[in-house]
Coordinates of C-alpha atoms and ligand atoms in Angstrom, one line a residue:
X1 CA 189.8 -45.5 133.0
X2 CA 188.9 -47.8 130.5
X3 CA 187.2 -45.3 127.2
X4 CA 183.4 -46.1 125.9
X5 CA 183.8 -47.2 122.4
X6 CA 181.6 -45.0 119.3
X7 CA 180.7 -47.8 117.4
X8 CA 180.9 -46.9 113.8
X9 CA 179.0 -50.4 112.4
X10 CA 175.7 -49.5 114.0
X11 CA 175.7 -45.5 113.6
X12 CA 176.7 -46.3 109.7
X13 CA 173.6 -49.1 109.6
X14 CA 171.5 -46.1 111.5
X15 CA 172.5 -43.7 108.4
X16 CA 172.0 -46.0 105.8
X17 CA 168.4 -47.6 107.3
X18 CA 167.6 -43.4 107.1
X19 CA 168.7 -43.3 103.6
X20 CA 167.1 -46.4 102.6
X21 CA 163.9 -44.6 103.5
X22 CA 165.0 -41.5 101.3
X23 CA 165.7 -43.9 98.4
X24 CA 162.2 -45.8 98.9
X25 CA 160.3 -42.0 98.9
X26 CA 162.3 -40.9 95.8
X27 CA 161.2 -44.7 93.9
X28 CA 157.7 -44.2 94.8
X29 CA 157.9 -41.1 92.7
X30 CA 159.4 -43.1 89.7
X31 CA 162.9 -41.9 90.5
X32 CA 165.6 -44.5 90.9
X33 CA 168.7 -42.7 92.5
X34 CA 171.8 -43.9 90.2
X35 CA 175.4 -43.9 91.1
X36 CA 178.1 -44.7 88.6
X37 CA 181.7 -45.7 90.0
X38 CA 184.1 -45.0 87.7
X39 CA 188.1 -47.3 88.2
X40 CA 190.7 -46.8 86.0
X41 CA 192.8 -50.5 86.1
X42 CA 193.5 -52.9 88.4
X43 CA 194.6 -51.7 91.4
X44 CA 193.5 -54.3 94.3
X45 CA 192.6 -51.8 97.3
X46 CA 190.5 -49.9 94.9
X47 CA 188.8 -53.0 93.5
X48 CA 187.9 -53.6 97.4
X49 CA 186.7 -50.1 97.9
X50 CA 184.4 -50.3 94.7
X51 CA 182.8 -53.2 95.4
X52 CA 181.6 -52.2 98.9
X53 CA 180.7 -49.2 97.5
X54 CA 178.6 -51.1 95.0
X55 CA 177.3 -53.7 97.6
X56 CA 176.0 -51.1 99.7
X57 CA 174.4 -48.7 96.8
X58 CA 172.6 -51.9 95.9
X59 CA 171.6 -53.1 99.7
X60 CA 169.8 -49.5 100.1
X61 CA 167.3 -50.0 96.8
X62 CA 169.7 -47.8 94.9
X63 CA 171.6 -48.7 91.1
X64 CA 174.9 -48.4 91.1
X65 CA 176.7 -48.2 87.4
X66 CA 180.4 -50.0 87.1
X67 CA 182.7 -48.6 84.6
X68 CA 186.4 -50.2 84.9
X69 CA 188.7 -48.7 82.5
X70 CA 192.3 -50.0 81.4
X71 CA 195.2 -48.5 83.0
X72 CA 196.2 -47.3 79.9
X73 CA 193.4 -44.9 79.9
X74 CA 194.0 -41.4 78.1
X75 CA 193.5 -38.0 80.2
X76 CA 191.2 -37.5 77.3
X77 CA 189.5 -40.5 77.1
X78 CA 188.5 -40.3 81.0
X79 CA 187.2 -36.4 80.6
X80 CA 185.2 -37.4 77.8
X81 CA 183.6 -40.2 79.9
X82 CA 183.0 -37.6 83.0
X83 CA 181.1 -35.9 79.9
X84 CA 178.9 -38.1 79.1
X85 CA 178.0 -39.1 82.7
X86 CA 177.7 -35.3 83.2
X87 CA 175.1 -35.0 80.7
X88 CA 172.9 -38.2 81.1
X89 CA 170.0 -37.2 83.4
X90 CA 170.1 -40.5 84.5
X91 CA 172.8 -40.6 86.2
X92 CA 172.9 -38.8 89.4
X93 CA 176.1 -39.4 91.4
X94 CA 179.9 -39.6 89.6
X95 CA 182.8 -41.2 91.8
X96 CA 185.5 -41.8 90.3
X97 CA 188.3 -44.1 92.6
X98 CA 191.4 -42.4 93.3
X99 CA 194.2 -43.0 92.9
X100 CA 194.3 -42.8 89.0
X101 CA 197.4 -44.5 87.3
X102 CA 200.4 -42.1 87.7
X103 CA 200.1 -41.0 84.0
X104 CA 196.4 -39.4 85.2
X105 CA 195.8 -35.7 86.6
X106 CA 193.1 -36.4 89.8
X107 CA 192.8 -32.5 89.6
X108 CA 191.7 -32.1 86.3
X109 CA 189.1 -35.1 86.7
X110 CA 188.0 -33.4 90.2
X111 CA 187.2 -30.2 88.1
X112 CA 185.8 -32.2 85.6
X113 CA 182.8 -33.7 87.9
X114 CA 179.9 -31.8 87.5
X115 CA 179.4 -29.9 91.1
X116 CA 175.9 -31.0 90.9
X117 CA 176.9 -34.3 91.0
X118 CA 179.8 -34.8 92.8
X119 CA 179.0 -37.3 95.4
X120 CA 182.9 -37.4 97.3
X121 CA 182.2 -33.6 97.2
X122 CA 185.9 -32.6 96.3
X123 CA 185.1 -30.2 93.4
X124 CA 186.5 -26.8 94.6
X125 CA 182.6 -25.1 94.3
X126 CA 181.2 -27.6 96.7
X127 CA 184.4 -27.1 98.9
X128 CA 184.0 -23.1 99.2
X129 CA 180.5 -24.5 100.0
X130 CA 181.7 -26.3 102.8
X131 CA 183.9 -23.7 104.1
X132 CA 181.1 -20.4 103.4
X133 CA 178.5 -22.9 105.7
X134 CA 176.5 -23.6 103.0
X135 CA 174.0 -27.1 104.1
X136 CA 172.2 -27.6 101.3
X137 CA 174.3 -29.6 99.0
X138 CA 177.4 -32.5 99.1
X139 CA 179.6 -33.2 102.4
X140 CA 183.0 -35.0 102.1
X141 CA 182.2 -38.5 103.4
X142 CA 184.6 -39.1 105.7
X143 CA 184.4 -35.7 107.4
X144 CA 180.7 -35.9 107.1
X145 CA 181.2 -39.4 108.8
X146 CA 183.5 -38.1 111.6
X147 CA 180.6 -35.4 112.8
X148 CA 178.0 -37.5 112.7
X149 CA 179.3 -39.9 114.8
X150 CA 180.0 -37.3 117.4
X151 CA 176.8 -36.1 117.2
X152 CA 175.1 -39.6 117.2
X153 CA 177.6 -40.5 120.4
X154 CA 176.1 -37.4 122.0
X155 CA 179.4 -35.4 121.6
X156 CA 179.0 -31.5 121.5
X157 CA 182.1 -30.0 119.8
X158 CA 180.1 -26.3 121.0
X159 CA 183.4 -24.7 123.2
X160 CA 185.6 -27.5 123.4
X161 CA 189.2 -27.2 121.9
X162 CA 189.8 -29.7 118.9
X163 CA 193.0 -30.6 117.3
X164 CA 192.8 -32.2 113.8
X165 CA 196.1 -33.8 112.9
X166 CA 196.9 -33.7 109.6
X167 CA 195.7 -30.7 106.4
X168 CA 194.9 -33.2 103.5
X169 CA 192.2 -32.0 100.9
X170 CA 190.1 -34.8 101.5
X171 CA 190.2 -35.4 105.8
X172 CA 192.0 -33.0 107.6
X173 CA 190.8 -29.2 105.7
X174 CA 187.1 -30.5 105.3
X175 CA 187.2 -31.8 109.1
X176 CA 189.2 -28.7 110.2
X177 CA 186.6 -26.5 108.4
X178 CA 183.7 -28.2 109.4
X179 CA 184.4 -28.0 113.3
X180 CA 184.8 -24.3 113.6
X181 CA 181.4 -23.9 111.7
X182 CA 178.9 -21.6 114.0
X183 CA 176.6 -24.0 113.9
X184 CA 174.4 -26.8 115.5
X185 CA 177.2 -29.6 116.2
X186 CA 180.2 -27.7 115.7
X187 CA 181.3 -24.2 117.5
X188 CA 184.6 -25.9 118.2
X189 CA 187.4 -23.9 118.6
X190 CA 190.2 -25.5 116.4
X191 CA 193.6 -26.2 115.5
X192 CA 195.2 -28.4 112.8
X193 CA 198.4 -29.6 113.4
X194 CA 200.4 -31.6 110.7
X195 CA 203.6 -32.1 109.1
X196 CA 205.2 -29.0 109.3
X197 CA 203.9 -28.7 112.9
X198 CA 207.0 -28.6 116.0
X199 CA 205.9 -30.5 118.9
X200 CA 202.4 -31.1 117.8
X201 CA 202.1 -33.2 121.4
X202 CA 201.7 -29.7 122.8
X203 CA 198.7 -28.9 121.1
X204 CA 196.8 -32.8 121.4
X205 CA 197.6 -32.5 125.5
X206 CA 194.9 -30.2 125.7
X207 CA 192.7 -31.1 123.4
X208 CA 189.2 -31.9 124.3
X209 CA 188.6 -33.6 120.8
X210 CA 191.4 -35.1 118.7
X211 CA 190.6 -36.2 115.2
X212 CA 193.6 -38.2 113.7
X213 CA 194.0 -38.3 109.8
X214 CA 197.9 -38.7 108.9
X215 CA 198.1 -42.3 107.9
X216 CA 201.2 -43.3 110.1
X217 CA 200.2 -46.2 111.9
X218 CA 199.3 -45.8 115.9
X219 CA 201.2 -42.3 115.8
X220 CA 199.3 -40.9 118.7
X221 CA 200.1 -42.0 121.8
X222 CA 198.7 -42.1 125.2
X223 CA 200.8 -39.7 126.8
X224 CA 199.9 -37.2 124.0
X225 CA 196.4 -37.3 125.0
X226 CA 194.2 -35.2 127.7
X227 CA 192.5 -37.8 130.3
X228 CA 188.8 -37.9 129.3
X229 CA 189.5 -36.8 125.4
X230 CA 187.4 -37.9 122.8
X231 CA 189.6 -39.2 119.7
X232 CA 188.3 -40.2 116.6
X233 CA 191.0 -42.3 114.3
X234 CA 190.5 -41.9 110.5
X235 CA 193.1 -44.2 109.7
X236 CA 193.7 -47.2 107.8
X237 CA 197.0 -49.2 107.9
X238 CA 198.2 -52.3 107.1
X239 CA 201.0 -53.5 109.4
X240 CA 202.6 -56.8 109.2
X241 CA 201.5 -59.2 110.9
X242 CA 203.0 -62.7 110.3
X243 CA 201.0 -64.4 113.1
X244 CA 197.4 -62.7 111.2
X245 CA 195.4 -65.3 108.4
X246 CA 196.5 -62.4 105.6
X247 CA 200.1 -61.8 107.3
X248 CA 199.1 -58.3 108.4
X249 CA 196.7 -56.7 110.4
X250 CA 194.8 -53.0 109.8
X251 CA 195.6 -50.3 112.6
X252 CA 194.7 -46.8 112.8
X253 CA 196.9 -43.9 113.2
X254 CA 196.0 -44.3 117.3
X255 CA 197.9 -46.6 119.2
X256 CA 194.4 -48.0 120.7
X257 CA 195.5 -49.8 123.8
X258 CA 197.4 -46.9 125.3
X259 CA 194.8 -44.2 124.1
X260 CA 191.7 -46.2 125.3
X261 CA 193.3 -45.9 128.5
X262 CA 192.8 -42.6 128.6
X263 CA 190.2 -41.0 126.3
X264 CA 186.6 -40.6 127.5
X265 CA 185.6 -41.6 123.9
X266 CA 187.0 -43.4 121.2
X267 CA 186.5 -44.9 117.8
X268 CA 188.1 -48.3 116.9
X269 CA 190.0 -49.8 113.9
X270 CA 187.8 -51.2 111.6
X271 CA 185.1 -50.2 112.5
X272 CA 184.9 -46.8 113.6
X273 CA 185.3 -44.0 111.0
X274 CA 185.6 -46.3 107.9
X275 CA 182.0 -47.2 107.7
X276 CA 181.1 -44.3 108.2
X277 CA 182.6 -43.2 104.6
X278 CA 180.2 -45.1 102.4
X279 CA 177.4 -44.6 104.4
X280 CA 178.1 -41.0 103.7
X281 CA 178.7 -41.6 100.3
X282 CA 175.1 -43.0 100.1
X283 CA 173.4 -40.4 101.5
X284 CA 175.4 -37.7 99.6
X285 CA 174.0 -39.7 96.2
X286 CA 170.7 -39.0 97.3
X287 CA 171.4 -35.7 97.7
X288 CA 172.5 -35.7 94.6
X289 CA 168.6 -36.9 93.8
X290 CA 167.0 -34.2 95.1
X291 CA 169.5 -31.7 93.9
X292 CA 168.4 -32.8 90.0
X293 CA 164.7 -32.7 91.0
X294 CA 165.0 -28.8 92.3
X295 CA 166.7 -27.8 88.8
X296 CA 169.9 -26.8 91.2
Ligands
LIG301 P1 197.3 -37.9 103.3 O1 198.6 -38.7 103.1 O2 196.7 -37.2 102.1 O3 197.6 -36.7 104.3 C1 198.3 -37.0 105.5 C2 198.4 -35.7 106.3 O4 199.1 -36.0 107.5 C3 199.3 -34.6 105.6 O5 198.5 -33.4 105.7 C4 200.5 -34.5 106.4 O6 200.9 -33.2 106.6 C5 200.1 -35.1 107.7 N1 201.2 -35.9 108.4 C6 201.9 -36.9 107.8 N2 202.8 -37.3 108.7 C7 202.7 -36.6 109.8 C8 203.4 -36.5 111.0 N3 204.3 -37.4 111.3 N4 203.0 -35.6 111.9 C9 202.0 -34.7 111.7 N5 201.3 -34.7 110.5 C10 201.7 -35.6 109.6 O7 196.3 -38.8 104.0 P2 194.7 -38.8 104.1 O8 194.1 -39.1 102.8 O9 194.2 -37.6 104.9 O10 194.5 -40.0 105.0 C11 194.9 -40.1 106.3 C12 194.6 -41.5 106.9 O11 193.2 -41.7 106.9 C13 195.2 -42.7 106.0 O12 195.5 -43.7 106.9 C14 194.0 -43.1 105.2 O13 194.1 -44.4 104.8 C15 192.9 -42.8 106.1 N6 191.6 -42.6 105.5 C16 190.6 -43.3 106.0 C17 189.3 -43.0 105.4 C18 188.2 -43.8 106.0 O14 187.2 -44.0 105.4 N7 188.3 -44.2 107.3 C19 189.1 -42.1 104.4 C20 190.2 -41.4 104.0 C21 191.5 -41.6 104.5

């Protein structure tokens, strides 16, 4: 069996034609939605990230605001930026790229952000949001990303087992809380395996939904999967490559020709989850809109 591929390009262009819509409704009433990226220094993925993010802000009739700092950027210097941005009703979303130059605390910038507009939705109010069921306000993208592409591939988490490998703050808790919601596209009973986790093979052989996010490249196998599994792949790895244009290629943390063998469902690498992300992000920014216009 050969598994039908969740093609996150189109769902993501789906999202963002739906937020492009949003945006138009919100301009009509004079209000432009306005994202500000924040990158401290030069670091070359996070350049990459910040442009697409950019690109895409732009390409949905949204402003998006660029501030690069030096690396040498004081802790004080960067709160007193988040401040400002804070304060100026014009601005509606705050991202700022992780990771910071060593020298910088991401927690203290992540309790920095007002909640209201905290577009990667990693302040710890919006994440007890999250994990209470609250709907109303910010969704971590990539979590965010990885439900709606089950629900836009006509996958119903309702009953089924789900493993989640790997427990970090901004993939595996969100995704981990946001399956075992009791609610429309969730209802899953779940388990997050990681690290400190013996055997976690036990655990992904009878899962009906696996959603990978440990950033070791093609870690799951196809012997660790159920026949007919869904499996969604969150990650992102460069291997080497020296027969690939760039000398390396990106993989995900499934090994894709084994697992496709055997899952019902699966996302590829790029091109599954990673879209997905911004597309989120976009959205989230005009929640971030409508959350300023109702005073919240
Ligand atoms: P992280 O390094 O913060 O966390 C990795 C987690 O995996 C940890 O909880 C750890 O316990 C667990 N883990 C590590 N090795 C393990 C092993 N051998 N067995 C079991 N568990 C193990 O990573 P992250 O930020 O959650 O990202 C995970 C992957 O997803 C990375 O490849 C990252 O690049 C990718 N990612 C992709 C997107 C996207 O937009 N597609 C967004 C965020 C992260």
């Amino acid at each position: 069996m050969s598994a039908a591929i969740i093609d996150g390009k189109a769902i993501a262009a789906q999202v963002n034609q739906e937020t492009a819509a949003a945006v138009a409704a919100w301009k009509a009433k004079g209000i432009t939605p306005v994202l500000v990226v924040v990158l401290v220094g030069d670091d070359p993925a996070s350049q990459i990230y910040v442009r697409n993010k950019t690109r895409t802000c732009r390409e949905l009739g949204m402003e998006s605001r660029q501030i690069v700092l030096p690396a040498q950027t004081t802790q004080s210097e960067l709160l007193a930026l988040i401040g400002e941005l804070n304060a100026d009703p014009e601005v509606h979303g705050i991202l700022v790229q992780f990771p910071l130059p060593a020298h910088l605390d991401e927690q203290a910038v992540i309790h920095a952000i007002s909640p209201k507009k905290d577009v990667d939705c990693f302040h710890p109010e919006n994440v007890g949001n999250l994990l209470i069921g609250e709907t109303e306000g910010f969704s971590p993208c990539t979590p965010r990303g990885v439900m709606e592409l089950l629900a836009r591939s006509g996958f119903d988490p309702a009953g089924k087992f789900a493993v989640v490998i790997g427990r970090s703050n901004i993939v595996g808790k969100p995704i981990t809380a946001m399956l075992m919601q009791k609610a429309k596209g969730a209802n899953a009973t779940v388990c997050c395996v990681h690290s400190g986790t013996p055997d976690l093979a036990q655990y992904t052989r009878q899962a009906d939904l696996i959603v990978c996010a440990i950033g070791k490249p093609e870690f799951l196998r196809g012997d660790m999967v159920k026949p007919g599994a869904v499996v969604i792949d969150v990650g992102i790895n460069r291997v080497d490559d020296p027969a690939a244009p760039k000398g390396y290629r990106v993989v995900g943390d499934v090994d894709y020709d084994e697992v496709s063998q055997v899952a019902s469902l699966i996302t590829p690498v790029p091109g599954g989850v990673g879209p997905m992300t911004i597309a989120m992000l976009m959205r989230n920014t005009v929640t971030a809109v409508q959350l300023a216009a109702d005073g919240k």
